[in-house]
Coordinates of C-alpha atoms in Angstrom, one line a residue:
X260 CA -4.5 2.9 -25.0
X261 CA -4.5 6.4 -23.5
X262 CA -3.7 5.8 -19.6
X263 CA -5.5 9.3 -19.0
X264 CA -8.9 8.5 -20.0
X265 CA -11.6 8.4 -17.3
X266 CA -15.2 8.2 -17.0
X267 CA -17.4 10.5 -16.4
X268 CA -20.9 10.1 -14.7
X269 CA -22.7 13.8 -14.2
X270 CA -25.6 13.1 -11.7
X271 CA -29.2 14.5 -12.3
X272 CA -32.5 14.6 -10.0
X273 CA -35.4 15.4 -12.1
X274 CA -36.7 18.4 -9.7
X275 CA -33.6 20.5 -9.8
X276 CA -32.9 23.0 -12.9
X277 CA -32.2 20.7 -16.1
X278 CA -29.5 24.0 -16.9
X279 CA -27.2 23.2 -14.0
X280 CA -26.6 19.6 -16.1
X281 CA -25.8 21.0 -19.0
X282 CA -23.8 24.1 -17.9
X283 CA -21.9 21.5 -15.4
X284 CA -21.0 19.5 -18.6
X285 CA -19.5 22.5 -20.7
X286 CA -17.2 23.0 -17.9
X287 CA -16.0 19.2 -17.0
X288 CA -15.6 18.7 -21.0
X289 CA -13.3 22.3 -20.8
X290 CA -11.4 21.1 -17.9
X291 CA -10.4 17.9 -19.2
X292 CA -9.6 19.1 -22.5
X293 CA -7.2 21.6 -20.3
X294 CA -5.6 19.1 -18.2
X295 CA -5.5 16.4 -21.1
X296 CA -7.3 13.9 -19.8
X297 CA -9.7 12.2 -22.1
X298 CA -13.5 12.1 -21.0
X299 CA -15.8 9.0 -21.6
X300 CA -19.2 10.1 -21.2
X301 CA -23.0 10.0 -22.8
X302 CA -23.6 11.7 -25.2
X303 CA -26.3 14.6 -24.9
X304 CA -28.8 12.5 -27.2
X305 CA -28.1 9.2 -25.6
X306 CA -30.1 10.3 -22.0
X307 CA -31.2 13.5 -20.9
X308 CA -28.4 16.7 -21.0
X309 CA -26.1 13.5 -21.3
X310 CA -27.0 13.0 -17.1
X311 CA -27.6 9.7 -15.4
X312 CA -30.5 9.5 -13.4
X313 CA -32.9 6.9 -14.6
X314 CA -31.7 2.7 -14.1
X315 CA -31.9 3.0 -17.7
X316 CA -29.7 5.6 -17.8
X317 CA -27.2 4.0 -15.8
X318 CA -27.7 0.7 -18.1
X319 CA -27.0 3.1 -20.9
X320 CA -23.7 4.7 -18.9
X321 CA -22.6 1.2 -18.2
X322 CA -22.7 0.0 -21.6
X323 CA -20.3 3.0 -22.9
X324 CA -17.7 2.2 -19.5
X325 CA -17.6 -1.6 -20.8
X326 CA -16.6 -0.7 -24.7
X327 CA -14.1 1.4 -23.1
X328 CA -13.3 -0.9 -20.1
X329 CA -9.4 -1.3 -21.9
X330 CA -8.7 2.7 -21.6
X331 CA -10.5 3.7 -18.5
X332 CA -8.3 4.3 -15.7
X333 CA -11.2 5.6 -13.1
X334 CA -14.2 7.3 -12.9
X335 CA -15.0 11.0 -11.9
X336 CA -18.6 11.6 -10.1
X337 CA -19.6 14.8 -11.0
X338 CA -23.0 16.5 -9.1
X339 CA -24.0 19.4 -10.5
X340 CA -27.0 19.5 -8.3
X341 CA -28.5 16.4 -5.5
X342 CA -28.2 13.8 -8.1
X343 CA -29.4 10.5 -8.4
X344 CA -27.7 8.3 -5.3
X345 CA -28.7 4.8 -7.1
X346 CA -28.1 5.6 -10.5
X347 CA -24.5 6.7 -9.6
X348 CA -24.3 3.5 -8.0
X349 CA -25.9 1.1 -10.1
X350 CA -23.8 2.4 -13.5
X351 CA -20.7 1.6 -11.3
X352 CA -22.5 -1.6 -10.4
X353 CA -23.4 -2.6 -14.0
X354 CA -20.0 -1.3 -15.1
X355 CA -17.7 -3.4 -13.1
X356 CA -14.4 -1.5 -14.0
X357 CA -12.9 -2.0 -10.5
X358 CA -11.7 0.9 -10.5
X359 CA -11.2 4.9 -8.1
X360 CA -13.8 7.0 -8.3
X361 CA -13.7 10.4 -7.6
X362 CA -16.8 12.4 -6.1
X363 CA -17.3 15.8 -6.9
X364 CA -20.0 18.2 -6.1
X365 CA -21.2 21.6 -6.9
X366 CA -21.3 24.2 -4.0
X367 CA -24.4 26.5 -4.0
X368 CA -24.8 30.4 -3.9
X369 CA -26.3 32.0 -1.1
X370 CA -28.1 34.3 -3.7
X371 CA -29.6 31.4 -5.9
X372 CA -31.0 29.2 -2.7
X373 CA -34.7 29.1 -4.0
X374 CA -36.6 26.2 -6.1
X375 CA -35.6 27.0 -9.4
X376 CA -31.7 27.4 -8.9
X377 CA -30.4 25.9 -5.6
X378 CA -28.1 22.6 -6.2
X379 CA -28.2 20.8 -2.8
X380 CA -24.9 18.8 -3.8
X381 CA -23.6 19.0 -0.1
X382 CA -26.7 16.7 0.6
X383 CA -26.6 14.7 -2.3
X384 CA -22.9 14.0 -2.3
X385 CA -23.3 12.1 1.3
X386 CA -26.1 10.5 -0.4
X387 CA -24.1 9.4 -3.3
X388 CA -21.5 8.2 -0.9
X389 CA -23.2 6.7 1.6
X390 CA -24.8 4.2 -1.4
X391 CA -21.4 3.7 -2.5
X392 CA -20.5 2.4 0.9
X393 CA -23.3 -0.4 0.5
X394 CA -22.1 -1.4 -2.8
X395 CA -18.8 -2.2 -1.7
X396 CA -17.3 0.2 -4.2
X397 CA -14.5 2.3 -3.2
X398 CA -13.7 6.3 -3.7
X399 CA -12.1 9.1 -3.2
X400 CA -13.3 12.8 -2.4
X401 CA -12.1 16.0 -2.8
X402 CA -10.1 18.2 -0.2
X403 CA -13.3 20.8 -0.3
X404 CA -16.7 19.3 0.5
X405 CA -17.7 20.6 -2.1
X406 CA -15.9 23.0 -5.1
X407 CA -16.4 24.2 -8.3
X408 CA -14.5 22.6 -11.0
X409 CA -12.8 25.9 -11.9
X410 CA -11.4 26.2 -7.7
X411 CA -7.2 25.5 -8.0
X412 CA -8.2 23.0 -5.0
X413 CA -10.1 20.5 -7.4
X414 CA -7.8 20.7 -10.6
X415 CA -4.9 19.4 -7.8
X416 CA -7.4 16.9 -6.4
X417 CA -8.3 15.6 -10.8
X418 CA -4.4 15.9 -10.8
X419 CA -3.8 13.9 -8.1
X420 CA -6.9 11.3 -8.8
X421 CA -5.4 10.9 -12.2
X422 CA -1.8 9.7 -10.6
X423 CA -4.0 7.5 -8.2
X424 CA -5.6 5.7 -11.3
X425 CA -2.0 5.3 -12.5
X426 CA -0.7 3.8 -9.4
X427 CA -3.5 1.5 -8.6
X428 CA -3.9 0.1 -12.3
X429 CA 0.0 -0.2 -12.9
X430 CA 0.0 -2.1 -9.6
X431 CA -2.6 -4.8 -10.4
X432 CA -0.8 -5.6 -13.5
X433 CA 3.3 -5.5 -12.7
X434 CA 5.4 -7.8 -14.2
X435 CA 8.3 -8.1 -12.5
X436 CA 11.5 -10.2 -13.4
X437 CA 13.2 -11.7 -9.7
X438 CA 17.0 -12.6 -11.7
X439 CA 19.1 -14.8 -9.5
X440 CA 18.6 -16.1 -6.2
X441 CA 18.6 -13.5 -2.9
X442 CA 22.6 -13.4 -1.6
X443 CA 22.7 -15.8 1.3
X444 CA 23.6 -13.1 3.6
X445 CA 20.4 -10.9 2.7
X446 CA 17.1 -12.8 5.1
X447 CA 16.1 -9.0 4.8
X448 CA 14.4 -8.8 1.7
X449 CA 12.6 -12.4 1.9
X450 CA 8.9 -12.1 0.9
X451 CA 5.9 -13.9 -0.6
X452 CA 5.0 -14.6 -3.8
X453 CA 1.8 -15.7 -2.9
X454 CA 1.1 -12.6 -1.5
X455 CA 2.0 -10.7 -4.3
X456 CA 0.5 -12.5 -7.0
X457 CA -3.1 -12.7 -4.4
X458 CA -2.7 -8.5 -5.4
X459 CA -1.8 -8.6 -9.0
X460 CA 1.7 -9.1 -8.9
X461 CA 4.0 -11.6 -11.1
X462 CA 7.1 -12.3 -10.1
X463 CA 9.0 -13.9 -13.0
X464 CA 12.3 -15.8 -11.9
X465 CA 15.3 -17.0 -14.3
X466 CA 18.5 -18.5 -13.0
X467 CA 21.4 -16.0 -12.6
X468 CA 23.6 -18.7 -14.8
X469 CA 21.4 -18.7 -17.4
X470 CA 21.7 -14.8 -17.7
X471 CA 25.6 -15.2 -17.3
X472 CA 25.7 -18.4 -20.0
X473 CA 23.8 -16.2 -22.5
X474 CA 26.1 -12.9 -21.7
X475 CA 29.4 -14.9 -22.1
X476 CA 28.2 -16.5 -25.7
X477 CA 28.3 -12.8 -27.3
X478 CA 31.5 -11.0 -28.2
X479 CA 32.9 -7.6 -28.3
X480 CA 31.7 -7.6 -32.0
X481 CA 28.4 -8.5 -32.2
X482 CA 26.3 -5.7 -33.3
X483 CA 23.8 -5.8 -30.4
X484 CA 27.0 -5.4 -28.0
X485 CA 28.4 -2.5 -29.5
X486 CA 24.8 -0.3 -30.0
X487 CA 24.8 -1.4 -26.0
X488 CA 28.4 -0.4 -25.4
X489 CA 27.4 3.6 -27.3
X490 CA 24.5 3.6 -25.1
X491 CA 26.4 3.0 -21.8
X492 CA 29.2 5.1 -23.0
X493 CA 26.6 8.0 -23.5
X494 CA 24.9 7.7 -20.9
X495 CA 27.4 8.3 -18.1
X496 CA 31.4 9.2 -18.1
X497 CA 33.4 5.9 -18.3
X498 CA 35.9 7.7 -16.0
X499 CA 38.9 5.0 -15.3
X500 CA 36.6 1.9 -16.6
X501 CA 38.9 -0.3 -18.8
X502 CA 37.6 -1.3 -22.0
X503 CA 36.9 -5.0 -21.2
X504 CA 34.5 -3.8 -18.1
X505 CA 32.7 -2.2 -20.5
X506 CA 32.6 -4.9 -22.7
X507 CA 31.4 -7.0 -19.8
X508 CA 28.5 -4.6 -19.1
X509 CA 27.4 -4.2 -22.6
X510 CA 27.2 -8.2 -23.1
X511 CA 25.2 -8.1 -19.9
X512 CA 23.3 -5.5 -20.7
X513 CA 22.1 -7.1 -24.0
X514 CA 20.9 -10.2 -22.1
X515 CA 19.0 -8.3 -19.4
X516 CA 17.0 -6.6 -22.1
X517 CA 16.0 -9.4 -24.0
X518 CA 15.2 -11.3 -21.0
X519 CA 12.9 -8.4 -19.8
X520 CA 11.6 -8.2 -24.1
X521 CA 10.6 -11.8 -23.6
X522 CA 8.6 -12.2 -20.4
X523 CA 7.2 -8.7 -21.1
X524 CA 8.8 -7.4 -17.2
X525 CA 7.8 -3.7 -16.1
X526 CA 10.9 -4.2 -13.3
X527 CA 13.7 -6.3 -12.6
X528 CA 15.2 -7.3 -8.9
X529 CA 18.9 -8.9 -9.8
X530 CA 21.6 -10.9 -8.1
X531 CA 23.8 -8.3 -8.2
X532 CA 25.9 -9.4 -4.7
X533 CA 28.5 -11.2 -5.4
X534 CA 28.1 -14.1 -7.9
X535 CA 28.2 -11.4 -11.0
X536 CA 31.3 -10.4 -9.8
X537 CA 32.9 -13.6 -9.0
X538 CA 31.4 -15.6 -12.1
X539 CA 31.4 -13.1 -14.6
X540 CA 34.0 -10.2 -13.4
X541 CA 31.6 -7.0 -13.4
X542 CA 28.9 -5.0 -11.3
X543 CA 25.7 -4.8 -12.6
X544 CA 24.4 -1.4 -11.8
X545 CA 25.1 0.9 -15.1
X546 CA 22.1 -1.6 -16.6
X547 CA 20.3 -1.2 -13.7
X548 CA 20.9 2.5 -13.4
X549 CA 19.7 2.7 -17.4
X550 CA 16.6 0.7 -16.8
X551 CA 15.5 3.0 -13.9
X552 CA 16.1 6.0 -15.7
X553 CA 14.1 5.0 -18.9
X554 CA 10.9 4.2 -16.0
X555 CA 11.8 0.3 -15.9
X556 CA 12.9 0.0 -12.7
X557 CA 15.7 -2.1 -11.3
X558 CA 17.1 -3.3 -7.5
X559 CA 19.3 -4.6 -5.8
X560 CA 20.2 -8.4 -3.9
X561 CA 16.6 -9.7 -5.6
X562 CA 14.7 -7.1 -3.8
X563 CA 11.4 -7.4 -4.9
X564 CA 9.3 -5.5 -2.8
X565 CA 11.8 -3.3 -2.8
X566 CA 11.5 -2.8 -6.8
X567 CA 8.0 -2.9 -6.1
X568 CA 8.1 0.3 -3.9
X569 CA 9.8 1.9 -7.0
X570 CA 7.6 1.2 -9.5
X571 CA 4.8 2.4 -7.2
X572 CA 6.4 5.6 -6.3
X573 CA 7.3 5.9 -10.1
X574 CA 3.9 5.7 -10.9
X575 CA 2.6 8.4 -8.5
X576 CA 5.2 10.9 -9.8
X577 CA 5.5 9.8 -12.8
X578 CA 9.5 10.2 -12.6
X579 CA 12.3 7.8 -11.9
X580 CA 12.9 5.8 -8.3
X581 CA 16.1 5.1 -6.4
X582 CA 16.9 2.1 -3.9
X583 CA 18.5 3.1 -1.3
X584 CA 19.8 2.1 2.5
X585 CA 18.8 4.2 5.2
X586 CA 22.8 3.7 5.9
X587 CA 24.1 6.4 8.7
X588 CA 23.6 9.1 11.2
X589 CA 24.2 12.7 9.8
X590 CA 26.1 13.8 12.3
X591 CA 24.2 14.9 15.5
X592 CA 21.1 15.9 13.4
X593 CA 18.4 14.1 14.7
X594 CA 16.1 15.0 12.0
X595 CA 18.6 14.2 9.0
X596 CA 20.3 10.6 7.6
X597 CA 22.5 9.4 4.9
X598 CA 21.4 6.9 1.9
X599 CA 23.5 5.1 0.2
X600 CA 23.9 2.4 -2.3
X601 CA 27.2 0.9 -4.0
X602 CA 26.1 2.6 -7.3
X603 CA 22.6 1.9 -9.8
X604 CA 20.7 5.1 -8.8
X605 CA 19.0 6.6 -12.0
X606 CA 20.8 8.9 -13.4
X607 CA 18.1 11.9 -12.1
X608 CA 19.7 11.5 -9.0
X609 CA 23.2 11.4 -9.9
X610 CA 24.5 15.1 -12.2
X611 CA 28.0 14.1 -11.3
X612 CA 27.5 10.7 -12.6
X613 CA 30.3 8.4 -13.3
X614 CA 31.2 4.8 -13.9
X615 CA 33.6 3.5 -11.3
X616 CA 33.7 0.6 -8.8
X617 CA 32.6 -0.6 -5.4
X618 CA 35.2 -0.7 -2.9
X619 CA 33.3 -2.5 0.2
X620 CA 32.2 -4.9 -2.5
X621 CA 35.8 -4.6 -3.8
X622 CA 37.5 -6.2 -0.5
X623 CA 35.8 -9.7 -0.8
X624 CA 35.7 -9.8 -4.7
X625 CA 38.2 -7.8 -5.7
X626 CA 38.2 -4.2 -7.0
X627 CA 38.8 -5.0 -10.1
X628 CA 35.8 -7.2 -10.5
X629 CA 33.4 -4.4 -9.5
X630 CA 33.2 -2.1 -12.3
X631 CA 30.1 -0.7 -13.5
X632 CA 29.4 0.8 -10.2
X633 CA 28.2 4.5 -10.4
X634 CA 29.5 7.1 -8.7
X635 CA 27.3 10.4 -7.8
X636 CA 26.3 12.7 -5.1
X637 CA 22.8 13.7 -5.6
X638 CA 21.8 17.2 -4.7
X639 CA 19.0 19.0 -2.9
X640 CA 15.7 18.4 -4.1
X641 CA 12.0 17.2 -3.0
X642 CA 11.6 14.0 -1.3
X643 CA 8.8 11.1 -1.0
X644 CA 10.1 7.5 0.3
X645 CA 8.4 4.2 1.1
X646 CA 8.8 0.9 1.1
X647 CA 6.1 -1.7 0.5
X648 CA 6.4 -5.3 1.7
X649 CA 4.8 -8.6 2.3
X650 CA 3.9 -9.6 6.1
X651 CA 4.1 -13.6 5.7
X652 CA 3.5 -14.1 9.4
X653 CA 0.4 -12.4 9.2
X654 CA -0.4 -12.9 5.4
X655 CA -0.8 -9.0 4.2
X656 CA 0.8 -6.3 1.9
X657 CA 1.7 -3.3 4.6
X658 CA 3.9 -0.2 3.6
X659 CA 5.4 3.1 5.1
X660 CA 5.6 6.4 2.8
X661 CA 6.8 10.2 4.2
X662 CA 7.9 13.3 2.6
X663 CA 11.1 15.0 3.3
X664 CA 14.0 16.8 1.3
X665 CA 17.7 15.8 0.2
X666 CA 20.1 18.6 1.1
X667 CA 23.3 20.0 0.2
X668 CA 25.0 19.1 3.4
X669 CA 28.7 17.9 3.2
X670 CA 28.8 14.6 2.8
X671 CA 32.6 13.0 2.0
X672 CA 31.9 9.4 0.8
X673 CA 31.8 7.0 -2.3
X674 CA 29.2 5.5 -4.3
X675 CA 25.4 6.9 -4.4
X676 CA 25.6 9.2 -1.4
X677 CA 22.4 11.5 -0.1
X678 CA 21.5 13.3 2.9
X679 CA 17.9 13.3 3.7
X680 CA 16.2 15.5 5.7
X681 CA 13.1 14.1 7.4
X682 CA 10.4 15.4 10.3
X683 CA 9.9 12.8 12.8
X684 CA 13.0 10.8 11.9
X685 CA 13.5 8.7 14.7
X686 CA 9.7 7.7 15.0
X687 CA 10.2 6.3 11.5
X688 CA 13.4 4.6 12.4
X689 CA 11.5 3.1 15.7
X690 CA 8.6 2.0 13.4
X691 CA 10.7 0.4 10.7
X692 CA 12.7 -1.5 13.2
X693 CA 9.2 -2.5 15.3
X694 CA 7.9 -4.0 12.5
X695 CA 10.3 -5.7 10.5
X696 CA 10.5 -3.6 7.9
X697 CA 14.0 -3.8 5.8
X698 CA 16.8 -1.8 5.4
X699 CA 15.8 -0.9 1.6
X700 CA 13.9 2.4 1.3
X701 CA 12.7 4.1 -2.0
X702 CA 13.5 7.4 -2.6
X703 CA 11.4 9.7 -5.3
X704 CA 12.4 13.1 -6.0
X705 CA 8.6 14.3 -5.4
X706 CA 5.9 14.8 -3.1
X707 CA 3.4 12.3 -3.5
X708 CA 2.4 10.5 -0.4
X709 CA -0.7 11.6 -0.5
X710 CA -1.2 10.0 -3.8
X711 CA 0.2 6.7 -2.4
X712 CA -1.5 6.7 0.8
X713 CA -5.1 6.4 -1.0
X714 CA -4.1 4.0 -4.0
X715 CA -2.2 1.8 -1.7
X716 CA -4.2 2.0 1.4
X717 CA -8.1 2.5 0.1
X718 CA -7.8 1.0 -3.7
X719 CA -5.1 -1.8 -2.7
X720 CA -6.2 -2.4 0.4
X721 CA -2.8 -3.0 2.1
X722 CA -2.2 -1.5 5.8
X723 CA -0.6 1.7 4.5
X724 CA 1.3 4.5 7.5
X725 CA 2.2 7.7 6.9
X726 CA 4.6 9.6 8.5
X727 CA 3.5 13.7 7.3
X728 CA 2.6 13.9 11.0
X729 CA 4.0 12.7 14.4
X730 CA 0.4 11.2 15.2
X731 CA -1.0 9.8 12.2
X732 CA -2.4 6.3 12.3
X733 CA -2.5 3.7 9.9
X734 CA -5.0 4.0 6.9
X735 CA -7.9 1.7 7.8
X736 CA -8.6 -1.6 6.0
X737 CA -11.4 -2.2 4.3
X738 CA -10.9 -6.0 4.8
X739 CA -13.0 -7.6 8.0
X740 CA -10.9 -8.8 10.8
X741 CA -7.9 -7.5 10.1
X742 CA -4.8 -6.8 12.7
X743 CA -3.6 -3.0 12.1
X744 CA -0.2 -2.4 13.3
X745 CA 0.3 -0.4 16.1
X746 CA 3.1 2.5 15.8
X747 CA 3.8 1.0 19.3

């Protein structure tokens, strides 16, 4: 399946210039073929210039989405002149791919105004929306009313539509494997699984004995161990790790990865505090480090929505997610944090990585029962974080996302260390504690809120605020009679 492919509808309106159609084609077809996206549209034979105008057209357009319904992520509108407001519509109708659209229209020239080569796309575009609207189909537009598909503004806005698709699809179809029970000590990260599965998402749960049982059958020779044991060993420095801590890990290791073979998981959450370290005599997080790293992410204490929030945020960029604590004050800089973990970051994050231990971990279990616990100061670079989670009181999917940057600010600490820089800090901090939001936070080394805001606010549907601005309210929900939270 190619995860780039979209559909293409170009609109027509039988008393506007049948050339603008077929020039408008030549240049979609280029530009995909540019960015590497694959097109699905009519052929030039199938209805006139390849445009849908006609209800038969649309039948016709539908017809081609459905063959292609397994490849096609969303759908890109393109109105090379008015267009045809209810054949966009119906082929969307008749289609019934649930899922983003993208609007685009042509702009005019102030030379070519008269019958035989104006456009009239600003007009039709609201028309094409406004029918949208009444068929209870959702989209997206572009940052320019309306652009040519050459303008640098509308190749970020296909970019950024294409990461959308990504996000929203990946979403509505997440697998994700909940190993262990949540540490007593950890009411934080509670949430619903009826919530989650009522928006696409399976939460798969296995006992954390079962995982042990299966680890503690295998031996230092088994094949499977020692390809796992290379793997970890090349992946980071062992540092001071003895050789039966590495044993440990690699046995685990093998049994997380069939376990996430078998149920077919896109993510794991995992017990990883303190039962693997008292019942089995190792921490967890090289594995999970590894899985995040190869785009399977993994978190911490059975956070689910937490490992939901990096998937998501994984999806948007398309590069690996961290879990992090929002963990201390930097300082007397109001603007700037630290976040922490005991040690599974992806290895992006983490040049000076190293296998090690956890030493708050290490004074209730014992050091010596904690390694597998990375150690790694991650350096400056961009920054998007969020955090989805499940409102049971209120029975909805809600979220916070923001941009920001890490910094090379001293910082003299163990573990996964960062220092985040962030505008409008403390509003965040007052909105996460307002609304019982946890102390997990996703960090991304990108800048992609905006791509979140609109899958997970107008394609998901979940009460979505961003924090770009000091005012900005929460994305509105398309679902009747529902309580927005106040940044009150």
């Amino acid at each position: 399946m190619n995860m780039k492919s979209i559909g293409v509808i170009i609109g027509n309106r039988d008393f506007f210039p049948d050339r603008l159609v077929a020039e408008a084609r030549v240049e979609i077809v280029d530009l995909l073929k540019k960015l590497n996206i694959n097109g699905v549209m009519l052929d030039t034979e199938a209805t006139k210039l390849g445009g849908v105008e006609t209800f038969q057209d649309a039948q016709k357009c539908a017809a081609l989405f459905r063959a292609h319904r397994d490849e096609i992520i969303g759908v890109l509108v393109v109105l090379p002149n008015f267009g045809d407001e209810r054949g966009i519509a119906e082929t969307l109708k008749l289609a019934d791919l649930n899922v983003p659209v993208l609007v685009q229209g042509y702009p005019d020239d102030l030379d070519k105004l008269d019958v035989a080569r104006r456009r009239d796309s600003w007009c039709g575009k609201i028309s094409a929306c406004n029918n949208l609207y009444q068929f209870g189909i959702k989209y997206t537009l572009t940052t320019k009313h309306v652009v040519h598909p050459t303008d640098p503004s509308f190749i970020k806005d296909l970019n950024d539509f294409v990461a959308v698709c990504r996000v929203t699809k990946g979403l509505r179809n997440v697998r994700i494997g909940a190993i262990g029970a949540r540490p007593g000590g950890f009411n934080t990260v509670r949430y619903s699984e009826k919530i989650l599965q009522r928006n696409g998402i399976s939460v798969v749960t296995v006992d954390l004995s079962e995982i042990l049982g299966n680890a503690n059958k295998l031996t230092a020779q088994d094949s499977k161990v020692k390809e796992r044991l290379d793997k970890i060993t090349s992946y980071a420095s062992r540092g001071r790790t003895p050789d039966d801590a590495l044993i440990q890990m690699a046995k685990l290791d093998v049994v997380l990865g069939e376990f996430m073979a078998a149920n077919a998981l896109d993510a794991t959450a995992i017990q990883c505090w303190t039962s693997v370290q008292q019942n089995y005599g190792c921490n967890v997080c090289t594995s999970m480090s590894i899985m995040s790293e190869n785009m399977m992410p993994s978190g911490c204490e059975v956070d689910v929505t937490g490992t939901l929030s990096m998937y998501a945020l994984q999806l948007a960029s398309g590069s690996p997610s961290a879990l992090v604590d929002w963990n201390n004050n930097y300082a007397n800089d109001d603007n700037k944090c630290v976040l922490f973990h005991c040690g599974n970051w992806a290895k992006s994050f983490l040049p000076d990585i190293e296998i090690a231990t956890a030493p708050i971990l290490g004074t209730s279990v014992g050091e010596e029962n904690t390694w597998g616990a990375l150690a790694g100061r991650t350096p400056a670079m961009p920054l998007t974080y969020g955090r989805i989670s499940t409102d049971d009181p209120r029975g909805v999917m809600k979220a916070y996302i923001g941009e920001g940057r890490l910094t090379d600010d001293t910082l003299k600490t163990f573990g996964n260390r960062a220092v985040a820089e962030i505008p409008n800090l403390q509003n965040l901090m007052q909105y996460i504690c307002r609304n019982g939001f946890e102390h997990h936070v996703v960090m991304n080394a990108s800048k992609t809120a905006g791509i979140l805001k609109e899958a997970l606010g107008n394609y998901m549907g979940w009460e979505v605020q961003v924090f770009d601005e000091p005012a900005q309210q929460p994305y509105p929900s398309r679902v009747p009679d529902r309580e927005l939270v106040s940044q009150n």
